XYZ file of C-alpha atoms in Angstrom:
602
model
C 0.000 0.000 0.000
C 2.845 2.085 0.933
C 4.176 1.409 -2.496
C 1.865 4.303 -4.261
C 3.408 7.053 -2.277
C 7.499 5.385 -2.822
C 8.244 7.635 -5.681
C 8.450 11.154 -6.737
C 6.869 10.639 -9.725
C 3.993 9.082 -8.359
C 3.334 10.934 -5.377
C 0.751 13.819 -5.307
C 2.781 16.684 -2.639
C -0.027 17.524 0.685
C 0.831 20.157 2.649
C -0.204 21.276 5.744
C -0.332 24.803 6.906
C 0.337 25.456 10.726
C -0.961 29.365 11.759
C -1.558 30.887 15.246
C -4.291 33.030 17.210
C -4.333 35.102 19.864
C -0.397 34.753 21.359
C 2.880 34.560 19.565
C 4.631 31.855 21.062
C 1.844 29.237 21.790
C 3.663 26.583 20.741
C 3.358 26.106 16.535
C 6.592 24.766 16.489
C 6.040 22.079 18.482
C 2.552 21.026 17.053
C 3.940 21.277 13.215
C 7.052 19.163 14.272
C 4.559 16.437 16.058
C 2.531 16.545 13.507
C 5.426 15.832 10.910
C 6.687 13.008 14.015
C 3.242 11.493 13.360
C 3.015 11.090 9.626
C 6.550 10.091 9.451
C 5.729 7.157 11.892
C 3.078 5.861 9.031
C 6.218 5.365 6.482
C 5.794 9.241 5.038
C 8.880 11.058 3.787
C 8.178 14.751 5.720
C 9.896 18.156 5.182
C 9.125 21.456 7.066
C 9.392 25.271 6.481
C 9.263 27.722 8.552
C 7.972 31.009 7.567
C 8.913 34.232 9.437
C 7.233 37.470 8.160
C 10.421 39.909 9.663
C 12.151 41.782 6.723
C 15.833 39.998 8.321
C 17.462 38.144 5.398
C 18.130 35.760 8.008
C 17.959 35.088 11.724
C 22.242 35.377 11.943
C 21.963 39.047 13.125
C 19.488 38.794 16.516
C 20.511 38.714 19.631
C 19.091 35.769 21.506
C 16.644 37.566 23.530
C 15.218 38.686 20.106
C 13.561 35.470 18.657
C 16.002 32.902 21.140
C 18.120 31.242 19.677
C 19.747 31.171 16.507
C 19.809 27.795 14.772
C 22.827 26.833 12.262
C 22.082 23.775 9.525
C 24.586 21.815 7.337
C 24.251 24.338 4.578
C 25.573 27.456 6.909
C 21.916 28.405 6.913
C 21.513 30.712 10.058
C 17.740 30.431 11.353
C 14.842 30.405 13.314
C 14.840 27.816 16.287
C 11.636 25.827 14.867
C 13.938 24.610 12.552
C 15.844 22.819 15.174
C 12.515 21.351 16.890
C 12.257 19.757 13.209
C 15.111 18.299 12.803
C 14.916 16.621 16.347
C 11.480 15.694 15.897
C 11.812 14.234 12.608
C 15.521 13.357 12.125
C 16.229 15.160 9.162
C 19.166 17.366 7.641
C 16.736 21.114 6.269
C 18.575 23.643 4.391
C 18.355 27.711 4.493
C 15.585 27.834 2.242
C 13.526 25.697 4.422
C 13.566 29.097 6.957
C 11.467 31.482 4.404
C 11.359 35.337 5.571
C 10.083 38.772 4.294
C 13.139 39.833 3.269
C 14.053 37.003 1.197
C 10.781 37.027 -0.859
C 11.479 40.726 -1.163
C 14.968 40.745 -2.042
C 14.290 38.169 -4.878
C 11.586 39.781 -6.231
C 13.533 43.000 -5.984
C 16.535 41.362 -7.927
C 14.272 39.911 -10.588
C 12.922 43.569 -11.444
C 15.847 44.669 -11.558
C 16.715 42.159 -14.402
C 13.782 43.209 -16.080
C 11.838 39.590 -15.169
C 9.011 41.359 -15.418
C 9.029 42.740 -19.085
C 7.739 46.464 -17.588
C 5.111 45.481 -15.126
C 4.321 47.327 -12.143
C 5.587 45.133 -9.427
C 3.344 44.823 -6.423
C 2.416 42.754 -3.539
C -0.262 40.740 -5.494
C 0.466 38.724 -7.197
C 4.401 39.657 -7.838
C 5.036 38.890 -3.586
C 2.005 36.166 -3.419
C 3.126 34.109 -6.867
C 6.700 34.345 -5.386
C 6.277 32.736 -2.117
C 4.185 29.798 -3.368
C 6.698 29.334 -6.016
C 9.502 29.118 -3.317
C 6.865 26.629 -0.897
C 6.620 24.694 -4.010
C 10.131 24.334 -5.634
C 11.540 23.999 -1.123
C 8.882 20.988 -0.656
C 10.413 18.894 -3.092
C 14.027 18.939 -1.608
C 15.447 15.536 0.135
C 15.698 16.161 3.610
C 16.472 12.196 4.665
C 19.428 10.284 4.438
C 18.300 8.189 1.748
C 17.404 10.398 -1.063
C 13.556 10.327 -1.588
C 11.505 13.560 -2.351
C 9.023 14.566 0.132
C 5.584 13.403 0.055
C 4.049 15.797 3.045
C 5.232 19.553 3.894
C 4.099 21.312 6.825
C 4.705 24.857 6.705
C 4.365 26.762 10.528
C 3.632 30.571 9.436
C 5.391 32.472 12.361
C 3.616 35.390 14.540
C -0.203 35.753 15.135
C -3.204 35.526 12.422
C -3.700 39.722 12.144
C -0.431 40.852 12.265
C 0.193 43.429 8.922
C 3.444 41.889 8.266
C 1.703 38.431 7.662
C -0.481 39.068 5.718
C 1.076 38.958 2.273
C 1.773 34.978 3.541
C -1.957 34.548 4.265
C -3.329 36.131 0.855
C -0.195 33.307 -0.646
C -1.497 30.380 0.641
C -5.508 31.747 0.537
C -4.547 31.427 -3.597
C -2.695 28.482 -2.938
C -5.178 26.434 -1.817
C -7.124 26.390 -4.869
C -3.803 25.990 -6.830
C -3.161 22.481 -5.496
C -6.572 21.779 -5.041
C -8.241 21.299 -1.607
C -7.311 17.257 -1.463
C -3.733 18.533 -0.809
C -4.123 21.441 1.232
C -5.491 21.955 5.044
C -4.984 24.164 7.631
C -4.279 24.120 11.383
C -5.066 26.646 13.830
C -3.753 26.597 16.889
C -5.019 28.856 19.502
C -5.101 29.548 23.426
C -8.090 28.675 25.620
C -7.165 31.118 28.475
C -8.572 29.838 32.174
C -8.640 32.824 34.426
C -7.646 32.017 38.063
C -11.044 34.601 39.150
C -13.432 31.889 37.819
C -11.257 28.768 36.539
C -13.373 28.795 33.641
C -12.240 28.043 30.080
C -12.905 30.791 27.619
C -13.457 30.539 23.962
C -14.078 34.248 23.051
C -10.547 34.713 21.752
C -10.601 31.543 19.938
C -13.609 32.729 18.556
C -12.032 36.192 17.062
C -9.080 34.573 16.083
C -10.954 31.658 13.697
C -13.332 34.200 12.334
C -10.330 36.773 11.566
C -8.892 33.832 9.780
C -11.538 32.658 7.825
C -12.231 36.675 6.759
C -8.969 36.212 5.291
C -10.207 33.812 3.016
C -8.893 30.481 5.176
C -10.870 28.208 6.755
C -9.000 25.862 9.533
C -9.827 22.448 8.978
C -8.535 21.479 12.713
C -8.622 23.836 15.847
C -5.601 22.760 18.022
C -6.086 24.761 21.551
C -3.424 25.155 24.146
C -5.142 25.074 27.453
C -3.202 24.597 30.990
C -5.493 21.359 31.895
C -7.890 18.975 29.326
C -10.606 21.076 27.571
C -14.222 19.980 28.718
C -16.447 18.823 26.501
C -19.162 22.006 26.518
C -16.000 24.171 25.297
C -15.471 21.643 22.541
C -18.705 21.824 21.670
C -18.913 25.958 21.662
C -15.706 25.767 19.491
C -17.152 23.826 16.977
C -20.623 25.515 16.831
C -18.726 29.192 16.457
C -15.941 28.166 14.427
C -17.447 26.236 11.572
C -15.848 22.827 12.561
C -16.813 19.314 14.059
C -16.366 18.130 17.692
C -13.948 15.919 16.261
C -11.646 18.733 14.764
C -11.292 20.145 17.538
C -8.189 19.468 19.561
C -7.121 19.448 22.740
C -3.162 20.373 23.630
C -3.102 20.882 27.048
C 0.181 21.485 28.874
C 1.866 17.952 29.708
C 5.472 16.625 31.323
C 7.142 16.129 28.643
C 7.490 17.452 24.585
C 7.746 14.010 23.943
C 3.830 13.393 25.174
C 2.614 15.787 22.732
C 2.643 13.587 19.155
C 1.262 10.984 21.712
C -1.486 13.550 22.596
C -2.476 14.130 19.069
C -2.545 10.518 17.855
C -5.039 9.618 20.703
C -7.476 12.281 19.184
C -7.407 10.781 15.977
C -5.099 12.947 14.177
C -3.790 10.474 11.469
C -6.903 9.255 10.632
C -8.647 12.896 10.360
C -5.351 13.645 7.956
C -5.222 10.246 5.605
C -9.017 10.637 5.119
C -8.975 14.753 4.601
C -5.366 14.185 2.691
C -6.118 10.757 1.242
C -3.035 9.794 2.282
C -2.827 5.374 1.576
C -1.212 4.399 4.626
C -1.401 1.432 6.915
C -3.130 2.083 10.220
C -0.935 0.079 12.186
C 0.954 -0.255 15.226
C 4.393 1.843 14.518
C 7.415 1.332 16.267
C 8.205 5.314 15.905
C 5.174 6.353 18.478
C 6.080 3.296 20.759
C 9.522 4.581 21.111
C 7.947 8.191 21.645
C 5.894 6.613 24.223
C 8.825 5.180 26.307
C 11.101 8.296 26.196
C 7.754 10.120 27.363
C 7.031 7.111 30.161
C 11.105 7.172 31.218
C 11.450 10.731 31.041
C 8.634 11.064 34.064
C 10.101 8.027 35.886
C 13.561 9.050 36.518
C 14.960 9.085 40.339
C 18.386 10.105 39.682
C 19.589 13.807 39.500
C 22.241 15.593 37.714
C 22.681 19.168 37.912
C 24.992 21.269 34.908
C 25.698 24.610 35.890
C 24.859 26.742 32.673
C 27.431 30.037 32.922
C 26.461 32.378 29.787
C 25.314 35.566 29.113
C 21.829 35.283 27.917
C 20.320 32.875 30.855
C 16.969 35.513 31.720
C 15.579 33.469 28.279
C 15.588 29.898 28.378
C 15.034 30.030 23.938
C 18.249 31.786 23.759
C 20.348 27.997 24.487
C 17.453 25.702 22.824
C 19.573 23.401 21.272
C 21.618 23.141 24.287
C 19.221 22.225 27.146
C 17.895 19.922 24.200
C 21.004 18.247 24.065
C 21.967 18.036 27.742
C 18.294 16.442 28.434
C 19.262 14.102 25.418
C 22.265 12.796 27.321
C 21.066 12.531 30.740
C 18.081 10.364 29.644
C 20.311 8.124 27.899
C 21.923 7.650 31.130
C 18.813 7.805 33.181
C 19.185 10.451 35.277
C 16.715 13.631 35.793
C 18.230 17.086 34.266
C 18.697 19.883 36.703
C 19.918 22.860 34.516
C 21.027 25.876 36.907
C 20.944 28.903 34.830
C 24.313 31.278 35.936
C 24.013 34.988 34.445
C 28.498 34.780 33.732
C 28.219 38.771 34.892
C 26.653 37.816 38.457
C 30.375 35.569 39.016
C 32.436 38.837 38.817
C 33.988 41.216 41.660
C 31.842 43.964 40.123
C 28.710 42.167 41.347
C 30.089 41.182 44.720
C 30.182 45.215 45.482
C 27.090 46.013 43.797
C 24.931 43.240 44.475
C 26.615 40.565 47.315
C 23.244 38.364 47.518
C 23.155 37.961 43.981
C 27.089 37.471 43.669
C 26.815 34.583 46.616
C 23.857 32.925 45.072
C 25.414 32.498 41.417
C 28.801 31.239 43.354
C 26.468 28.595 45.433
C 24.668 27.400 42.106
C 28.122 26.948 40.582
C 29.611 25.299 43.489
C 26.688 22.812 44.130
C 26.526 21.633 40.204
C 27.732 18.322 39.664
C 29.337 19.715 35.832
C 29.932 23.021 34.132
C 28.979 23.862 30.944
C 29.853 27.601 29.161
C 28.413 27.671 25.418
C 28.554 29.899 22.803
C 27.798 33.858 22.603
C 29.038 37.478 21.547
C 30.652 40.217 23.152
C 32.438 40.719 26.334
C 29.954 41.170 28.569
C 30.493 38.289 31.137
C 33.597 36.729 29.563
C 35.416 37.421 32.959
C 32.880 35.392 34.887
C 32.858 33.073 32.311
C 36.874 32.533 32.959
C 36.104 32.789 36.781
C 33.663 29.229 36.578
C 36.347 27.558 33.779
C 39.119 28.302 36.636
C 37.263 26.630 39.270
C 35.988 23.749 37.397
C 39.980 23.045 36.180
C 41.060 23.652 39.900
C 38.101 21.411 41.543
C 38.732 18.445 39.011
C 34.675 19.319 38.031
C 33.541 18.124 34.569
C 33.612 20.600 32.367
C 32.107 21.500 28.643
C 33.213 24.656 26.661
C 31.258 25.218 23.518
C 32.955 27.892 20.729
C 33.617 30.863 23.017
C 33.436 28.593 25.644
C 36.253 26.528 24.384
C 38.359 29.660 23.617
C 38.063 31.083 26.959
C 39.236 27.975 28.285
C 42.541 28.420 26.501
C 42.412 32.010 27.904
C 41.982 31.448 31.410
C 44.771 27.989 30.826
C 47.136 31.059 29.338
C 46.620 33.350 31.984
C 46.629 30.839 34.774
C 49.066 28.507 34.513
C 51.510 29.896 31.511
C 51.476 33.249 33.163
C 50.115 35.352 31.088
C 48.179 37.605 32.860
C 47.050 39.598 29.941
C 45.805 36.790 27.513
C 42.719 37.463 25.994
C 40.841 37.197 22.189
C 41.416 40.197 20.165
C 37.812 40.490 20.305
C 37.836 41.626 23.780
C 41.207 42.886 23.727
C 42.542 43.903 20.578
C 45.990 45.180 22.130
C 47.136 42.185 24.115
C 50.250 41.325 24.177
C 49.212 37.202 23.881
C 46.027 37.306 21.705
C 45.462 33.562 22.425
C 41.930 34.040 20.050
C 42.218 35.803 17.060
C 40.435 36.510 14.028
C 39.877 34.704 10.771
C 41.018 35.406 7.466
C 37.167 35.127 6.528
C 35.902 37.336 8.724
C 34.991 40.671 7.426
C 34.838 43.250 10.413
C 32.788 45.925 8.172
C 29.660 43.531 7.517
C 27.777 41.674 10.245
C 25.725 38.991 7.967
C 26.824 35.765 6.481
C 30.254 36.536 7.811
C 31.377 33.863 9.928
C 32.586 30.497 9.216
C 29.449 28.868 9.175
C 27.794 25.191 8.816
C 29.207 21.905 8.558
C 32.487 21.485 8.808
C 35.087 18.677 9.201
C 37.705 18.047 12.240
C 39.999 15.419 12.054
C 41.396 13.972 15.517
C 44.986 14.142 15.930
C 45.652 11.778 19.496
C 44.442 8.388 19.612
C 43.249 8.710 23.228
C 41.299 11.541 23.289
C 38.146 11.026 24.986
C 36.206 12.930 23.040
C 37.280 10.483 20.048
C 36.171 7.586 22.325
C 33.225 9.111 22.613
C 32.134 9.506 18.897
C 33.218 5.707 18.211
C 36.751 6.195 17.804
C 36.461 7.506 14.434
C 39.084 9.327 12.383
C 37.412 12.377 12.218
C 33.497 14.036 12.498
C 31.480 16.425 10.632
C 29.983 19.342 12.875
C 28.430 22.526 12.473
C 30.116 25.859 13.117
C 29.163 29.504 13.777
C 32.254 31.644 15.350
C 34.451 34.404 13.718
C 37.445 34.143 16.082
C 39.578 30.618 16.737
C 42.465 29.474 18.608
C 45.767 31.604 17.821
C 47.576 28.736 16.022
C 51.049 29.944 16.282
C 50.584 29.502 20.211
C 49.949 25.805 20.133
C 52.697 24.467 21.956
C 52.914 26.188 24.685
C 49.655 24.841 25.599
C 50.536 21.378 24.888
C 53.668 22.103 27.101
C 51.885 22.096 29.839
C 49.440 19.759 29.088
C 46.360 21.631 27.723
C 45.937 19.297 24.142
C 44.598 20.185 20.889
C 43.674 16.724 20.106
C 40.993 17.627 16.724
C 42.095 20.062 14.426
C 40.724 20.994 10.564
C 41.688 19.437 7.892
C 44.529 21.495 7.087
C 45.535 21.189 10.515
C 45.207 24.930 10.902
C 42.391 25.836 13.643
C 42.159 24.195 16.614
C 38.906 22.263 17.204
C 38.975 20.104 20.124
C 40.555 20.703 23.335
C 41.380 18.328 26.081
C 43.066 19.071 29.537
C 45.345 15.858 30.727
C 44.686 14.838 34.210
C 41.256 15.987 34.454
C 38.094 14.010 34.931
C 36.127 15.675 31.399
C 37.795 18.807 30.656
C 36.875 19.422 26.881
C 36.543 22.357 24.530
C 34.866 22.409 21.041
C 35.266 25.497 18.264
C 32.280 23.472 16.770
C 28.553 23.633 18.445
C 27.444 19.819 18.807
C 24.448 20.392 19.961
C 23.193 21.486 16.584
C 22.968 17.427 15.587
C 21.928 16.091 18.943
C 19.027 13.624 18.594
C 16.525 12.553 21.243
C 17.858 8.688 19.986
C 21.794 9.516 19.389
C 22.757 12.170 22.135
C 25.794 14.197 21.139
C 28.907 12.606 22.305
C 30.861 15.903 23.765
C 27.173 16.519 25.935
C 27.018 12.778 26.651
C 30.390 12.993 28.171
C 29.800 16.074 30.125
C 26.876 14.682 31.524
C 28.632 11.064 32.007
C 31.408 12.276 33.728
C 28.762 14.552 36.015
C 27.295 11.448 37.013
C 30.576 9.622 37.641
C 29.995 6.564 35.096
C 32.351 7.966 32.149
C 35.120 5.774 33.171
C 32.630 2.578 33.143
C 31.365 4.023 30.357
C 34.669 3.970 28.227
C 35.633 0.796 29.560
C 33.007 -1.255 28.611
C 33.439 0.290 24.758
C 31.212 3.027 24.870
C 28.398 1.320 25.712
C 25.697 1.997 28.783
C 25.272 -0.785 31.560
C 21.916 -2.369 31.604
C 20.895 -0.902 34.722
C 22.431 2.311 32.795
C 20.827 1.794 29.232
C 18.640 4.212 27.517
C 15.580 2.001 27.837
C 14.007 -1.389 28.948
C 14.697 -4.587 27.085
C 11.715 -6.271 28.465
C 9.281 -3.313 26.919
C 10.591 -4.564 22.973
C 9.960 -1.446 21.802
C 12.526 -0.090 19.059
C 13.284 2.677 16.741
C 13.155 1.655 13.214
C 16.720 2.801 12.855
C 18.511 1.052 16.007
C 17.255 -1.798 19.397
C 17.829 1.355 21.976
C 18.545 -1.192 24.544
C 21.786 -1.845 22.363
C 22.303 1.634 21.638
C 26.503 2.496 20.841
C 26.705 6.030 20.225
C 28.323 6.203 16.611
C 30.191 8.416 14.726
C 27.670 11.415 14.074
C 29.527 12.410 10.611
């Protein structure tokens, strides 16, 4: 049966749009990418893209606390954080043009006038804007996005911001023509909206649901599901009011009420009859069946509320007031620590609250960050810009060299660990990058030959990149398999001063993975230390809910005090350790999780 959807040439492309009410923020992201986690689980090849109606090129230029944060793919692609959620949820590899903004539409339409494209025409939003973004949904559906080549059968496109919003609405008109250009067997539409509950009465309201569906539909889109976040399980009288006001059956209506777990929420959707609504709306021909994909959901979800153990990582960066801006990171530490079954504790550490200045301006907040610190069982400093809180950040890589406490340092983490190495033990009090200190006299970090200082954009070394290890027993190697090198993706402007090398190695700081020129320095490994490891590259880009990163996995190893058991017995987890419960038989379709050897992730 599955046969009639194998090949491109036979396969009819559905997509599904994903738009919001009410909020920004209610959780789209999530929904598209469980919705995507559900149709790939009945044998469907699924792509996403992400639509964000800001006139950025690209999300490389915002600060974290913007839009959180910023996502980097295989391609160099800098972009919205949805994009990440995707390629979690689904386990694919998306490209730039997958993340579809304003000012790309713009600036092609812009550069195809200026060709003279358009043989004289006034250009204008319809249908020169409209024709041009279904063109780009339509040409972006049918890229490969899975390892083994196939075009996409199913998109689902999440349309950032809130229905109503002026900026979005050149999207909405798109896909209001768009529906009728595919035809309406290939085309439906999700809503999702938020059922506030007021603490005065605890009652659910639908008023704003209401507004929102009937602002939609005056657009000229109909939504052919309601998904509602609500805090607890709607009740069946606000079903029913949905559906009478909104044009809809009881049955499209669906419930997403806050849960445990992100994991519980494909789970939550499939038990309201999702796939069925979409292969009968979609005619999609595929096997209702058990699938092996939703048990293994089920069973992260189930373990994930079961664990006992703790492990705390101390999280010292610059940006820790929004929990989006390190997305990918908390991702991949929670990754790690339920493949070793223990319960994340992430303690957020503001790097500034760590420094002397804070101690005289602010002592309770300077002793608290210094308690959090001190009580973590690892540290872990990731990436960021500008010297605000690099000093702190040095202060918490000091102490976790000194206290023998496992330690991660992501990008700038990694190169202020060489910093605080140079100033600390070589002596030189003044080392620093010469983006923090152009005039030092040891500029430990400097500069690329890429980097362009005038332009911000697009400037960095960016995406997927090789590093080849240079030491046989590095422990980071151990930890990706023992493999000759890996393929990672990079965002940083500044690297290890090269020329400085062995000093380092003198005294036993190791640059055990370097490119393939053996030029920049991209691993890092301390010798007598219990997990002491810097990366130029950000790992946590390709962590998977099934295949934790390795340099996380280690941190979080090492916090718990099984790395050494852990390398010993080949890389592989204990049973009483292992990622989940022989006696359940439930699988991936990829890999027996119960046997689970964390490979190579080139």
């Amino acid at each position: 049966m599955l046969s009639q959807l194998s090949g491109p040439s036979h396969a009819t492309m559905k997509y599904i749009l994903v738009t919001g009410g009410v909020i920004s923020g209610i959780g789209k992201g999530i929904i598209a990418s469980s919705v995507g986690t559900l149709l790939k689980s009945c044998g469907l090849h699924v792509t996403s893209i992400k639509i964000d109606p800001y006139i950025n090129i690209d999300a490389g230029t915002f600060s974290p606390y913007e839009h959180g944060e910023v996502f980097v793919l295989d391609d160099g692609g800098e972009v919205d954080l949805d994009l990440g959620n995707y390629e979690r949820f689904l386990d694919i590899h998306l490209t730039k043009n997958n993340n579809l903004t304003t000012g790309k539409i713009y600036q092609s339409v812009i550069n195809k006038e200026r060709k003279g494209d358009y043989l004289g025409k006034t250009v204008q939003v319809v249908p020169h804007i409209t024709d041009a973004i279904q063109e780009w949904v339509m040409k972006q559906a049918k890229v490969c996005v899975d390892d083994d080549g196939v075009e996409p059968q199913v998109c689902v496109i999440e349309l950032g911001g809130t229905v109503g919003d002026i900026e979005s609405m050149p999207f909405i008109e798109a896909f209001r023509q768009f529906q009728f250009k595919v035809k309406r067997e290939n085309f439906c539409n999700i809503h999702v909206s938020l059922i506030p509950q007021p603490n005065t009465t605890g009652e659910q309201k639908t008023k704003p649901t209401q507004n929102s569906v009937r602002e939609l539909r005056g657009l000229g889109l109909s939504p052919d599901l309601i998904m509602c976040r609500c805090a607890t399980p709607l009740e069946t009288s606000v079903k029913e009011k949905i559906s009478m006001f909104c044009h809809v059956e009881t049955t499209q209506v669906i419930c997403v009420q806050d849960v445990s777990s992100v994991y519980r929420v494909p789970l939550l959707l499939e038990d309201q009859g999702v796939v069925s609504y979409f292969c009968q709306r979609l005619n999609l021909p595929v096997e209702m069946r058990p699938r092996k994909m939703l048990t293994k959901w089920k069973e992260m979800a189930d373990r994930s509320d079961r664990l006992l153990e703790n492990v705390s990582i101390a999280l010292v960066g610059k940006y820790t007031k929004l929990s989006d801006s390190y997305t990918s990171v908390i991702k991949a530490l929670e990754h790690s620590a339920l493949a070793i079954n223990h319960k994340l504790e992430v303690k957020y550490i503001d790097s500034a609250d760590l420094e002397s200045t804070t101690l005289q301006d602010e002592p309770v907040k300077y002793h608290k960050a210094w308690q959090n610190l001190c009580s973590a069982h690892g540290v872990l400093v990731p990436g960021g810009f500008g010297v605000r809180g690099t000093e702190g950040k040095m202060l918490a890589i000091n102490w976790a060299r000194k206290q023998n406490k496992p330690f991660l340092g992501v990008c700038l983490g990694m190169q202020l660990a060489v910093c605080e190495f140079a100033r600390n033990v070589l002596g030189w009090e003044d080392a620093n990058s010469t983006e923090f200190d152009p005039d030092s006299k040891h500029p430990v970090v400097i500069d690329m030959p890429e980097h362009n200082p005038g332009q911000m954009g697009g400037t960095m070394r960016l995406g997927k990149r090789q590093t080849i290890f240079k030491s046989s027993t590095s422990v980071l190697r151990k930890l990706y398999g023992s493999v000759e090198y890996v393929d990672e993706r990079h965002r940083h402007r500044f690297e290890v001063n090269p020329e400085l090398k062995h000093h380092f190695e003198k005294k036993g700081l190791q640059f055990v993975g370097q490119d393939e020129e053996g030029e920049r320095m991209e691993v890092v490994e301390l010798d007598d230390h219990c997990y002491f490891v810097g990366v130029q590259f950000h790992p946590e880009f390709t962590s998977r809910p099934i295949k934790p990163s390795p340099p996380y996995l280690g941190l979080l190893l090492a916090s718990a005090g099984k790395l050494q058991g852990y390398l010993s017995k080949g890389c592989r987890l204990s049973p009483r350790d292992t990622y989940s419960d022989r006696s359940s038989g439930s699988s991936s379709p990829e890999v027996d999780i119960s046997e689970l050897k964390f490979p190579s992730l080139s």
